[in-house]
Amino acid sequence: MEDKREEWGSKLGFILAAVGSAVGLGNIWRFPYVAYANGGGAFLIPYFVAIFTAGIPLLILEYGMGHKYKGSTPLAIARGKKSWEWLGWWPTISAFIILIYYSMILSWSTNYLGLSFSKGWGSDTNTFFHNNFLNLSNSPLELGGIVWYILLGIAFVWIVNWFICYKGIKGGIEKANKILLPMLVVIMIIIAVRSVNLEGAIKGLNTLFTPDWSMVMEPKVWIAAYGQVFFSLSLAMGIMITYSSYLPKKTDINNSAFMTAFANCGFEFLSAIAVFAILGYMATAQGVSVSEVVSSGVGLAFVVFPQVFTTMGSIGTLLGTLFFLCLIFAGITSSVSLTQAVAAPFQDKFGWSRNKVVTTICLIGFLISTLFATGAGLYLLDIIDNFINNYGIVVVGLLEVILIGWIITPEKIRVHTNGVSYFSIGKWWDVVVKYVTPSILIFMLVQSLLTEIKTPYGGYNLSELLLYGWSVIAFGIITALILSKKPWKDKQIEDYISE
């Protein structure tokens, strides 16, 4: 079994794939807003503390687990501690659910790429997006009809995912990232360079980077910093453990973790400069302050930016086309990593071929994705994404550090990564994994739960949150427990685990 495992063609291929997974839509539409809303330039202090006390230590932990135990997330965890195998299946199920709604956002981006050539969203971009484009229903419980062009876009995304993952680690994922990631960075540099030369761009950049030091002492700012680092590095989703399991025996794990974190960080800054330069231009053109045009997430990408591109003439057409290309490339590198994180555990556990697993995942994923092509798609995305991020991923991350910190012991992983790396990490890493990261994640979790109890998320009814939120979390846990009870197909694996 060990000899048959696929491997990356080069260390660069692995780094590009890991960075491609980390660099996603959140870097482009989430980070700029989070930084702005949490003290601007002052936010960089908690942000960098979070990178060094959670981001890099957790990357080393996940790379070390995958490399040491040579398996996808459930297999690596089972080899570390058999009774905890279910903890490897939970993020696998979460990754599959994320993949399903990610395909909808990528479908929107693909459709908007087509619209960008003629600025087909018109002058009222808000009404166009919600009413004309999404055909948004009145509530999450009212699905409405299927929006066919969104469904076609979803089908296209699943075909791309299937094609890249079907080709394997070296021939598919590595090759795709070697093309897509450099293109993504080049496009974002072009957008940033053009944006900072727009009239009023400096107004936007000043708004972003002017530090509000009073906010540094606020707990919510630190929670936001840790949340951003955690989510943007693809931690606790099963991706990094799975990816590192395909590394050759002699690989510099520690250095790879630093490179992945800093490359992701650099792209976030580049995106923030581009986004706020454009928002500064928009504010100047409308004669309002930047705070009046700032937005995040879906609203920024599909309402605010199209409005800006409309006012820019031919430059707007170019920037609009590049921006939606950027979203598509960032989304595909992430969705491919999610597909692999879901496929690998089933290959390991049941001995199925890559082609069979990838095809099955993409077919089932597409069928479930049709729900998101209905009029209620945006509501489903909003609720499920909130619960997966705030509870699914944070709890998995917390349990991971408890498992390594208190049961397997950090020293085991540290000795392994130091043994294959150019530079060694010291005992500070053990302290971070045992005490610092779990304390922060518990604090984040308690805050999320308290907020949820005080004011149910997004103003939705309890029944809607139970149906699409809590039930998704319960489904992940129950499915994980069931899968962990199934026997491993390969006798060698079973023997290795039971030792």
Tab-separated table of C-alpha atoms in Angstrom:
chain	number	residue	atom	x	y	z
A	1	MET	CA	0.000	0.000	0.000
A	2	GLU	CA	2.749	2.465	0.926
A	3	ASP	CA	4.611	2.005	-2.366
A	4	LYS	CA	1.491	2.505	-4.489
A	5	ARG	CA	0.604	5.909	-3.048
A	6	GLU	CA	0.782	8.727	-5.598
A	7	GLU	CA	3.330	11.493	-5.091
A	8	TRP	CA	3.727	15.101	-6.133
A	9	GLY	CA	6.121	15.582	-9.042
A	10	SER	CA	8.027	18.290	-7.146
A	11	LYS	CA	8.022	20.292	-3.932
A	12	LEU	CA	6.996	23.342	-5.985
A	13	GLY	CA	3.978	21.399	-7.255
A	14	PHE	CA	2.904	20.660	-3.666
A	15	ILE	CA	3.446	24.275	-2.525
A	16	LEU	CA	1.452	25.629	-5.487
A	17	ALA	CA	-1.386	23.181	-4.786
A	18	ALA	CA	-1.406	24.054	-1.055
A	19	VAL	CA	-1.321	27.805	-1.805
A	20	GLY	CA	-3.969	27.289	-4.501
A	21	SER	CA	-6.185	25.651	-1.905
A	22	ALA	CA	-5.562	28.434	0.623
A	23	VAL	CA	-6.050	31.243	-1.908
A	24	GLY	CA	-9.784	31.274	-2.445
A	25	LEU	CA	-12.735	33.631	-2.669
A	26	GLY	CA	-12.287	34.597	1.008
A	27	ASN	CA	-8.926	36.247	0.263
A	28	ILE	CA	-10.524	38.492	-2.347
A	29	TRP	CA	-13.839	39.422	-0.794
A	30	ARG	CA	-13.467	38.684	2.920
A	31	PHE	CA	-9.994	39.783	4.052
A	32	PRO	CA	-10.157	43.436	2.834
A	33	TYR	CA	-13.437	43.991	4.671
A	34	VAL	CA	-12.359	42.175	7.855
A	35	ALA	CA	-9.171	44.269	8.003
A	36	TYR	CA	-11.100	47.514	7.420
A	37	ALA	CA	-13.816	46.711	9.977
A	38	ASN	CA	-11.315	45.722	12.687
A	39	GLY	CA	-8.971	48.670	12.993
A	40	GLY	CA	-7.441	48.964	9.500
A	41	GLY	CA	-3.649	49.083	9.838
A	42	ALA	CA	-3.926	48.195	13.540
A	43	PHE	CA	-5.584	44.889	12.537
A	44	LEU	CA	-2.206	43.744	11.208
A	45	ILE	CA	-0.950	43.213	14.790
A	46	PRO	CA	-3.546	40.552	15.768
A	47	TYR	CA	-3.433	39.207	12.199
A	48	PHE	CA	0.314	38.457	12.302
A	49	VAL	CA	0.092	37.155	15.882
A	50	ALA	CA	-2.644	34.799	14.617
A	51	ILE	CA	-0.456	33.628	11.725
A	52	PHE	CA	2.408	32.738	14.084
A	53	THR	CA	0.332	31.278	16.940
A	54	ALA	CA	-2.333	29.417	14.931
A	55	GLY	CA	-1.801	29.522	11.168
A	56	ILE	CA	1.761	28.222	10.841
A	57	PRO	CA	1.646	25.870	13.901
A	58	LEU	CA	-1.557	24.243	12.569
A	59	LEU	CA	-0.113	23.969	9.065
A	60	ILE	CA	2.969	22.224	10.500
A	61	LEU	CA	0.635	19.968	12.521
A	62	GLU	CA	-1.481	19.012	9.468
A	63	TYR	CA	1.492	18.639	7.097
A	64	GLY	CA	3.280	16.567	9.763
A	65	MET	CA	0.251	14.292	10.321
A	66	GLY	CA	-0.277	13.639	6.611
A	67	HIS	CA	3.426	13.056	5.942
A	68	LYS	CA	4.160	10.915	9.018
A	69	TYR	CA	1.116	8.665	8.739
A	70	LYS	CA	0.975	8.641	4.914
A	71	GLY	CA	-2.770	8.839	4.547
A	72	SER	CA	-5.818	10.986	3.897
A	73	THR	CA	-7.297	12.662	6.979
A	74	PRO	CA	-9.269	9.668	8.415
A	75	LEU	CA	-6.375	7.273	7.748
A	76	ALA	CA	-3.718	9.610	9.194
A	77	ILE	CA	-5.791	10.205	12.343
A	78	ALA	CA	-6.640	6.482	12.679
A	79	ARG	CA	-2.941	5.635	12.465
A	80	GLY	CA	-2.286	8.183	15.204
A	81	LYS	CA	-5.194	7.033	17.422
A	82	LYS	CA	-7.675	4.441	16.135
A	83	SER	CA	-10.630	5.535	18.300
A	84	TRP	CA	-10.400	9.074	16.847
A	85	GLU	CA	-10.834	8.031	13.211
A	86	TRP	CA	-14.261	9.718	13.074
A	87	LEU	CA	-12.500	13.079	13.510
A	88	GLY	CA	-10.965	12.533	10.065
A	89	TRP	CA	-14.339	11.832	8.478
A	90	TRP	CA	-16.123	14.907	9.849
A	91	PRO	CA	-14.015	17.446	7.882
A	92	THR	CA	-14.313	15.139	4.847
A	93	ILE	CA	-18.113	15.510	4.984
A	94	SER	CA	-17.778	19.269	5.662
A	95	ALA	CA	-15.470	19.609	2.643
A	96	PHE	CA	-18.101	17.899	0.481
A	97	ILE	CA	-20.821	20.284	1.704
A	98	ILE	CA	-18.564	23.322	1.099
A	99	LEU	CA	-17.823	21.981	-2.382
A	100	ILE	CA	-21.546	21.832	-3.153
A	101	TYR	CA	-22.226	25.496	-2.404
A	102	TYR	CA	-18.844	26.641	-3.745
A	103	SER	CA	-19.956	25.332	-7.141
A	104	MET	CA	-22.885	27.780	-7.049
A	105	ILE	CA	-20.638	30.809	-6.344
A	106	LEU	CA	-18.328	29.726	-9.170
A	107	SER	CA	-21.374	29.403	-11.427
A	108	TRP	CA	-22.345	32.994	-10.580
A	109	SER	CA	-18.780	34.114	-11.350
A	110	THR	CA	-18.804	32.293	-14.698
A	111	ASN	CA	-22.131	33.891	-15.649
A	112	TYR	CA	-20.916	37.324	-14.552
A	113	LEU	CA	-17.743	36.866	-16.617
A	114	GLY	CA	-20.045	36.590	-19.643
A	115	LEU	CA	-22.053	39.630	-18.515
A	116	SER	CA	-18.897	41.711	-17.960
A	117	PHE	CA	-18.215	42.092	-21.707
A	118	SER	CA	-21.479	44.010	-22.246
A	119	LYS	CA	-22.048	45.090	-18.625
A	120	GLY	CA	-25.271	43.145	-18.833
A	121	TRP	CA	-26.084	43.785	-15.165
A	122	GLY	CA	-27.398	47.284	-16.046
A	123	SER	CA	-27.353	50.353	-13.801
A	124	ASP	CA	-29.217	48.928	-10.777
A	125	THR	CA	-26.843	46.074	-9.916
A	126	ASN	CA	-28.555	45.220	-6.624
A	127	THR	CA	-32.000	44.629	-8.175
A	128	PHE	CA	-30.425	42.815	-11.120
A	129	PHE	CA	-28.444	40.403	-8.918
A	130	HIS	CA	-31.184	39.512	-6.434
A	131	ASN	CA	-34.294	39.661	-8.632
A	132	ASN	CA	-33.315	39.197	-12.289
A	133	PHE	CA	-30.230	36.988	-11.928
A	134	LEU	CA	-30.878	34.874	-8.787
A	135	ASN	CA	-34.683	35.023	-8.998
A	136	LEU	CA	-34.493	35.097	-5.175
A	137	SER	CA	-37.473	33.571	-3.364
A	138	ASN	CA	-39.105	35.056	-0.245
A	139	SER	CA	-37.592	32.641	2.299
A	140	PRO	CA	-35.201	29.678	2.665
A	141	LEU	CA	-38.190	27.328	2.895
A	142	GLU	CA	-39.568	28.518	-0.469
A	143	LEU	CA	-37.305	26.977	-3.114
A	144	GLY	CA	-38.933	28.522	-6.183
A	145	GLY	CA	-38.010	27.233	-9.635
A	146	ILE	CA	-34.613	26.213	-11.013
A	147	VAL	CA	-32.584	29.022	-12.612
A	148	TRP	CA	-31.222	27.184	-15.633
A	149	TYR	CA	-28.163	29.303	-16.462
A	150	ILE	CA	-26.981	28.955	-12.828
A	151	LEU	CA	-27.492	25.180	-13.076
A	152	LEU	CA	-25.504	25.099	-16.345
A	153	GLY	CA	-22.688	27.014	-14.631
A	154	ILE	CA	-22.756	24.536	-11.717
A	155	ALA	CA	-22.532	21.625	-14.188
A	156	PHE	CA	-19.526	23.285	-15.877
A	157	VAL	CA	-17.744	23.681	-12.505
A	158	TRP	CA	-18.306	20.026	-11.577
A	159	ILE	CA	-16.988	18.905	-14.997
A	160	VAL	CA	-13.809	20.975	-14.457
A	161	ASN	CA	-13.393	19.506	-10.933
A	162	TRP	CA	-13.926	15.998	-12.262
A	163	PHE	CA	-11.497	16.420	-15.184
A	164	ILE	CA	-8.633	17.788	-13.044
A	165	CYS	CA	-9.031	15.286	-10.160
A	166	TYR	CA	-9.603	12.333	-12.525
A	167	LYS	CA	-6.100	12.953	-13.946
A	168	GLY	CA	-4.540	12.364	-10.511
A	169	ILE	CA	-2.123	14.186	-8.225
A	170	LYS	CA	0.779	14.794	-10.600
A	171	GLY	CA	-1.056	14.764	-13.927
A	172	GLY	CA	-4.139	16.717	-12.831
A	173	ILE	CA	-3.979	18.762	-9.626
A	174	GLU	CA	-0.288	19.690	-9.834
A	175	LYS	CA	-0.482	20.610	-13.542
A	176	ALA	CA	-3.669	22.664	-13.080
A	177	ASN	CA	-2.178	24.653	-10.170
A	178	LYS	CA	1.033	25.334	-12.104
A	179	ILE	CA	-1.124	27.064	-14.740
A	180	LEU	CA	-3.976	28.580	-12.706
A	181	LEU	CA	-2.091	29.980	-9.696
A	182	PRO	CA	0.503	32.068	-11.623
A	183	MET	CA	-2.308	33.335	-13.893
A	184	LEU	CA	-4.379	34.259	-10.841
A	185	VAL	CA	-1.487	36.240	-9.302
A	186	VAL	CA	-0.681	38.012	-12.593
A	187	ILE	CA	-4.343	39.006	-13.086
A	188	MET	CA	-4.582	40.317	-9.503
A	189	ILE	CA	-1.361	42.340	-9.968
A	190	ILE	CA	-2.786	43.894	-13.178
A	191	ILE	CA	-6.044	44.763	-11.335
A	192	ALA	CA	-4.099	46.233	-8.373
A	193	VAL	CA	-1.735	48.314	-10.551
A	194	ARG	CA	-4.615	49.696	-12.644
A	195	SER	CA	-6.757	50.318	-9.551
A	196	VAL	CA	-4.185	52.344	-7.585
A	197	ASN	CA	-3.938	54.725	-10.551
A	198	LEU	CA	-7.661	55.509	-10.493
A	199	GLU	CA	-8.845	58.881	-9.241
A	200	GLY	CA	-9.656	58.599	-5.516
A	201	ALA	CA	-7.751	55.316	-5.072
A	202	ILE	CA	-5.607	56.862	-2.327
A	203	LYS	CA	-8.797	57.709	-0.404
A	204	GLY	CA	-9.672	54.008	-0.329
A	205	LEU	CA	-6.160	52.908	0.651
A	206	ASN	CA	-6.016	55.471	3.462
A	207	THR	CA	-9.338	54.146	4.778
A	208	LEU	CA	-7.978	50.592	4.719
A	209	PHE	CA	-4.538	51.160	6.230
A	210	THR	CA	-5.057	54.052	8.672
A	211	PRO	CA	-4.657	52.330	12.050
A	212	ASP	CA	-7.330	52.634	14.723
A	213	TRP	CA	-5.195	51.657	17.708
A	214	SER	CA	-8.146	51.722	20.114
A	215	MET	CA	-9.470	48.556	18.467
A	216	VAL	CA	-6.372	46.432	19.137
A	217	MET	CA	-7.497	45.725	22.710
A	218	GLU	CA	-10.985	44.569	21.707
A	219	PRO	CA	-11.523	40.768	21.911
A	220	LYS	CA	-13.755	40.741	18.804
A	221	VAL	CA	-10.847	42.061	16.704
A	222	TRP	CA	-8.619	39.199	17.828
A	223	ILE	CA	-11.401	36.687	17.142
A	224	ALA	CA	-11.760	38.171	13.647
A	225	ALA	CA	-7.987	37.862	13.057
A	226	TYR	CA	-7.852	34.212	14.148
A	227	GLY	CA	-11.002	33.433	12.196
A	228	GLN	CA	-9.556	34.956	9.018
A	229	VAL	CA	-6.238	33.085	9.325
A	230	PHE	CA	-7.993	29.825	10.167
A	231	PHE	CA	-10.475	29.892	7.302
A	232	SER	CA	-8.179	31.342	4.645
A	233	LEU	CA	-5.447	28.702	5.131
A	234	SER	CA	-7.862	25.776	4.517
A	235	LEU	CA	-7.209	24.428	8.023
A	236	ALA	CA	-9.366	21.677	9.591
A	237	MET	CA	-10.963	20.811	6.241
A	238	GLY	CA	-8.945	17.655	5.616
A	239	ILE	CA	-7.152	19.284	2.673
A	240	MET	CA	-3.646	19.892	4.053
A	241	ILE	CA	-3.356	16.474	5.751
A	242	THR	CA	-4.429	14.787	2.507
A	243	TYR	CA	-2.149	16.893	0.282
A	244	SER	CA	0.921	16.305	2.487
A	245	SER	CA	0.345	12.537	2.420
A	246	TYR	CA	1.465	12.579	-1.237
A	247	LEU	CA	4.855	14.131	-0.388
A	248	PRO	CA	8.062	12.096	-0.873
A	249	LYS	CA	9.800	10.847	2.304
A	250	LYS	CA	12.433	13.608	2.348
A	251	THR	CA	10.500	16.869	2.216
A	252	ASP	CA	11.035	20.125	4.053
A	253	ILE	CA	7.755	20.244	6.033
A	254	ASN	CA	8.502	23.211	8.337
A	255	ASN	CA	9.655	25.498	5.552
A	256	SER	CA	6.669	24.480	3.390
A	257	ALA	CA	4.271	25.601	6.158
A	258	PHE	CA	5.917	29.045	6.379
A	259	MET	CA	5.934	29.407	2.567
A	260	THR	CA	2.248	28.476	2.258
A	261	ALA	CA	1.205	30.880	5.040
A	262	PHE	CA	3.213	33.834	3.700
A	263	ALA	CA	2.203	33.278	0.064
A	264	ASN	CA	-1.450	33.252	1.139
A	265	CYS	CA	-0.852	36.343	3.280
A	266	GLY	CA	0.795	38.181	0.360
A	267	PHE	CA	-2.161	37.460	-1.912
A	268	GLU	CA	-4.558	38.766	0.762
A	269	PHE	CA	-2.680	42.080	0.891
A	270	LEU	CA	-2.609	42.343	-2.894
A	271	SER	CA	-6.385	41.747	-3.001
A	272	ALA	CA	-6.984	44.302	-0.236
A	273	ILE	CA	-5.036	46.994	-2.139
A	274	ALA	CA	-6.974	46.293	-5.357
A	275	VAL	CA	-10.386	46.190	-3.623
A	276	PHE	CA	-9.940	49.372	-1.573
A	277	ALA	CA	-8.395	51.338	-4.448
A	278	ILE	CA	-11.543	50.556	-6.488
A	279	LEU	CA	-13.832	51.418	-3.536
A	280	GLY	CA	-11.934	54.727	-3.136
A	281	TYR	CA	-12.570	55.504	-6.800
A	282	MET	CA	-16.275	54.721	-6.383
A	283	ALA	CA	-16.589	56.876	-3.243
A	284	THR	CA	-14.877	59.811	-5.002
A	285	ALA	CA	-17.095	59.453	-8.090
A	286	GLN	CA	-20.232	59.486	-5.917
A	287	GLY	CA	-18.972	62.202	-3.577
A	288	VAL	CA	-19.436	60.042	-0.472
A	289	SER	CA	-17.084	58.545	2.140
A	290	VAL	CA	-15.524	55.129	1.552
A	291	SER	CA	-17.446	53.706	4.548
A	292	GLU	CA	-20.676	54.258	2.590
A	293	VAL	CA	-19.627	52.032	-0.305
A	294	VAL	CA	-17.741	49.327	1.594
A	295	SER	CA	-19.164	45.828	1.364
A	296	SER	CA	-18.035	42.241	1.872
A	297	GLY	CA	-18.652	38.817	0.397
A	298	VAL	CA	-21.298	38.241	-2.220
A	299	GLY	CA	-22.467	41.877	-2.095
A	300	LEU	CA	-18.984	43.187	-2.903
A	301	ALA	CA	-18.407	40.830	-5.831
A	302	PHE	CA	-21.817	40.839	-7.494
A	303	VAL	CA	-23.392	44.192	-6.520
A	304	VAL	CA	-20.770	46.826	-5.589
A	305	PHE	CA	-18.021	45.945	-8.079
A	306	PRO	CA	-20.302	45.574	-11.141
A	307	GLN	CA	-21.684	49.036	-10.267
A	308	VAL	CA	-18.119	50.429	-10.225
A	309	PHE	CA	-17.204	48.721	-13.509
A	310	THR	CA	-20.277	50.268	-15.145
A	311	THR	CA	-19.095	53.801	-14.289
A	312	MET	CA	-15.567	53.224	-15.663
A	313	GLY	CA	-16.303	52.903	-19.388
A	314	SER	CA	-13.928	50.672	-21.390
A	315	ILE	CA	-11.499	50.351	-18.429
A	316	GLY	CA	-14.441	48.952	-16.452
A	317	THR	CA	-15.002	46.267	-19.081
A	318	LEU	CA	-11.356	45.188	-18.814
A	319	LEU	CA	-11.268	45.267	-14.989
A	320	GLY	CA	-14.639	43.510	-14.760
A	321	THR	CA	-13.498	40.693	-17.040
A	322	LEU	CA	-10.225	40.294	-15.115
A	323	PHE	CA	-11.985	40.433	-11.726
A	324	PHE	CA	-14.432	37.610	-12.530
A	325	LEU	CA	-11.633	35.563	-14.120
A	326	CYS	CA	-9.789	36.034	-10.831
A	327	LEU	CA	-12.769	34.728	-8.832
A	328	ILE	CA	-13.079	31.711	-11.147
A	329	PHE	CA	-9.375	30.769	-10.931
A	330	ALA	CA	-9.259	31.278	-7.127
A	331	GLY	CA	-12.426	29.218	-6.765
A	332	ILE	CA	-11.294	26.354	-8.997
A	333	THR	CA	-7.927	25.869	-7.221
A	334	SER	CA	-9.871	25.662	-3.930
A	335	SER	CA	-12.682	23.432	-5.209
A	336	VAL	CA	-10.162	20.984	-6.721
A	337	SER	CA	-8.452	20.685	-3.317
A	338	LEU	CA	-11.830	20.079	-1.652
A	339	THR	CA	-12.666	17.361	-4.206
A	340	GLN	CA	-9.355	15.611	-3.522
A	341	ALA	CA	-9.887	15.902	0.265
A	342	VAL	CA	-13.227	14.102	-0.163
A	343	ALA	CA	-12.014	11.492	-2.677
A	344	ALA	CA	-8.792	10.326	-0.953
A	345	PRO	CA	-10.452	8.986	2.256
A	346	PHE	CA	-12.807	6.745	0.242
A	347	GLN	CA	-9.894	5.479	-1.865
A	348	ASP	CA	-7.944	4.659	1.316
A	349	LYS	CA	-10.844	3.170	3.278
A	350	PHE	CA	-12.637	1.068	0.679
A	351	GLY	CA	-9.836	0.462	-1.852
A	352	TRP	CA	-11.895	2.034	-4.669
A	353	SER	CA	-10.108	3.402	-7.736
A	354	ARG	CA	-9.544	7.157	-8.065
A	355	ASN	CA	-11.651	7.266	-11.241
A	356	LYS	CA	-14.647	5.587	-9.592
A	357	VAL	CA	-14.502	7.778	-6.453
A	358	VAL	CA	-13.992	11.099	-8.265
A	359	THR	CA	-16.778	10.337	-10.773
A	360	THR	CA	-19.206	9.313	-7.993
A	361	ILE	CA	-18.416	12.388	-5.866
A	362	CYS	CA	-18.874	14.751	-8.808
A	363	LEU	CA	-22.179	13.139	-9.887
A	364	ILE	CA	-23.685	13.131	-6.379
A	365	GLY	CA	-22.294	16.626	-5.734
A	366	PHE	CA	-23.863	17.964	-8.917
A	367	LEU	CA	-27.268	16.429	-8.122
A	368	ILE	CA	-27.314	17.993	-4.623
A	369	SER	CA	-26.042	21.298	-6.079
A	370	THR	CA	-29.269	21.646	-8.072
A	371	LEU	CA	-30.853	22.807	-4.785
A	372	PHE	CA	-28.552	25.825	-4.948
A	373	ALA	CA	-29.700	26.649	-8.488
A	374	THR	CA	-33.182	27.408	-7.128
A	375	GLY	CA	-34.538	30.745	-5.932
A	376	ALA	CA	-33.517	29.876	-2.357
A	377	GLY	CA	-29.847	29.245	-3.270
A	378	LEU	CA	-28.478	32.424	-1.676
A	379	TYR	CA	-30.282	31.729	1.630
A	380	LEU	CA	-28.971	28.147	1.753
A	381	LEU	CA	-25.427	29.371	1.081
A	382	ASP	CA	-25.693	31.999	3.815
A	383	ILE	CA	-26.959	29.653	6.550
A	384	ILE	CA	-24.873	26.554	5.729
A	385	ASP	CA	-21.636	28.533	5.269
A	386	ASN	CA	-22.110	30.259	8.648
A	387	PHE	CA	-22.669	26.985	10.519
A	388	ILE	CA	-19.890	25.033	8.761
A	389	ASN	CA	-17.359	27.835	9.411
A	390	ASN	CA	-18.330	28.767	12.970
A	391	TYR	CA	-19.036	25.289	14.305
A	392	GLY	CA	-17.888	22.544	11.908
A	393	ILE	CA	-14.404	23.848	11.098
A	394	VAL	CA	-13.658	25.498	14.470
A	395	VAL	CA	-14.661	22.378	16.448
A	396	VAL	CA	-12.629	20.092	14.162
A	397	GLY	CA	-9.612	22.391	14.574
A	398	LEU	CA	-10.072	22.381	18.350
A	399	LEU	CA	-10.335	18.565	18.489
A	400	GLU	CA	-7.276	18.234	16.227
A	401	VAL	CA	-5.088	20.245	18.623
A	402	ILE	CA	-6.496	18.338	21.616
A	403	LEU	CA	-5.703	15.025	19.874
A	404	ILE	CA	-2.138	16.047	18.976
A	405	GLY	CA	-1.516	18.168	22.072
A	406	TRP	CA	-2.780	15.800	24.732
A	407	ILE	CA	-3.084	12.260	23.279
A	408	ILE	CA	-0.602	11.636	20.438
A	409	THR	CA	1.726	14.351	21.926
A	410	PRO	CA	3.160	17.229	19.884
A	411	GLU	CA	6.703	15.932	20.332
A	412	LYS	CA	5.973	12.940	18.056
A	413	ILE	CA	4.940	15.195	15.173
A	414	ARG	CA	7.682	17.780	15.883
A	415	VAL	CA	10.446	15.141	15.908
A	416	HIS	CA	9.108	13.814	12.586
A	417	THR	CA	8.911	17.213	10.828
A	418	ASN	CA	12.311	18.297	12.203
A	419	GLY	CA	13.810	15.055	10.919
A	420	VAL	CA	12.888	15.899	7.308
A	421	SER	CA	13.194	19.721	7.391
A	422	TYR	CA	16.110	22.106	6.807
A	423	PHE	CA	15.377	24.040	9.980
A	424	SER	CA	13.926	22.720	13.218
A	425	ILE	CA	11.035	24.067	15.253
A	426	GLY	CA	11.531	24.197	19.009
A	427	LYS	CA	9.391	23.318	22.013
A	428	TRP	CA	7.478	26.602	21.600
A	429	TRP	CA	5.413	24.696	19.019
A	430	ASP	CA	4.344	22.115	21.650
A	431	VAL	CA	3.177	24.940	23.939
A	432	VAL	CA	1.204	26.586	21.123
A	433	VAL	CA	-0.509	23.312	20.129
A	434	LYS	CA	-1.271	22.285	23.736
A	435	TYR	CA	-2.359	25.594	25.231
A	436	VAL	CA	-2.461	28.665	22.974
A	437	THR	CA	-4.439	27.469	19.945
A	438	PRO	CA	-7.040	25.436	21.904
A	439	SER	CA	-7.659	28.383	24.269
A	440	ILE	CA	-8.287	30.723	21.331
A	441	LEU	CA	-10.536	28.243	19.511
A	442	ILE	CA	-12.594	27.587	22.669
A	443	PHE	CA	-13.007	31.358	23.092
A	444	MET	CA	-14.128	31.710	19.436
A	445	LEU	CA	-16.577	28.840	19.798
A	446	VAL	CA	-18.125	30.170	23.029
A	447	GLN	CA	-18.496	33.650	21.489
A	448	SER	CA	-20.224	32.187	18.397
A	449	LEU	CA	-22.628	30.155	20.537
A	450	LEU	CA	-23.460	33.105	22.809
A	451	THR	CA	-24.141	35.323	19.792
A	452	GLU	CA	-26.299	32.574	18.252
A	453	ILE	CA	-28.369	32.236	21.446
A	454	LYS	CA	-28.854	36.022	21.820
A	455	THR	CA	-29.735	36.698	18.199
A	456	PRO	CA	-30.366	33.786	15.795
A	457	TYR	CA	-28.072	34.128	12.759
A	458	GLY	CA	-29.105	36.468	9.960
A	459	GLY	CA	-32.590	37.091	11.367
A	460	TYR	CA	-33.743	33.658	10.114
A	461	ASN	CA	-36.458	31.623	11.850
A	462	LEU	CA	-35.353	28.864	14.229
A	463	SER	CA	-36.917	26.237	11.928
A	464	GLU	CA	-34.808	27.482	8.979
A	465	LEU	CA	-31.613	27.425	11.066
A	466	LEU	CA	-32.418	23.930	12.339
A	467	LEU	CA	-33.152	22.622	8.835
A	468	TYR	CA	-30.121	24.070	7.018
A	469	GLY	CA	-27.687	24.861	9.837
A	470	TRP	CA	-27.710	22.595	12.878
A	471	SER	CA	-28.900	19.574	10.882
A	472	VAL	CA	-25.913	19.922	8.498
A	473	ILE	CA	-23.544	19.852	11.504
A	474	ALA	CA	-25.397	16.820	12.945
A	475	PHE	CA	-25.296	15.071	9.555
A	476	GLY	CA	-21.506	15.565	9.407
A	477	ILE	CA	-20.944	14.068	12.867
A	478	ILE	CA	-23.339	11.110	12.435
A	479	THR	CA	-21.956	10.211	8.974
A	480	ALA	CA	-18.399	10.472	10.330
A	481	LEU	CA	-19.205	8.054	13.170
A	482	ILE	CA	-20.852	5.556	10.772
A	483	LEU	CA	-17.943	5.625	8.285
A	484	SER	CA	-15.360	5.193	11.062
A	485	LYS	CA	-17.018	1.912	12.098
A	486	LYS	CA	-16.594	0.377	8.617
A	487	PRO	CA	-13.583	-1.959	8.227
A	488	TRP	CA	-10.571	-0.897	6.128
A	489	LYS	CA	-10.467	-2.772	2.830
A	490	ASP	CA	-6.671	-3.156	2.844
A	491	LYS	CA	-5.487	-5.618	5.492
A	492	GLN	CA	-2.060	-3.886	5.672
A	493	ILE	CA	-3.762	-0.650	6.724
A	494	GLU	CA	-5.878	-2.418	9.355
A	495	ASP	CA	-2.761	-4.112	10.799
A	496	TYR	CA	-0.801	-0.869	10.842
A	497	ILE	CA	-3.634	0.923	12.646
A	498	SER	CA	-4.132	-1.728	15.299
A	499	GLU	CA	-0.433	-1.836	16.238
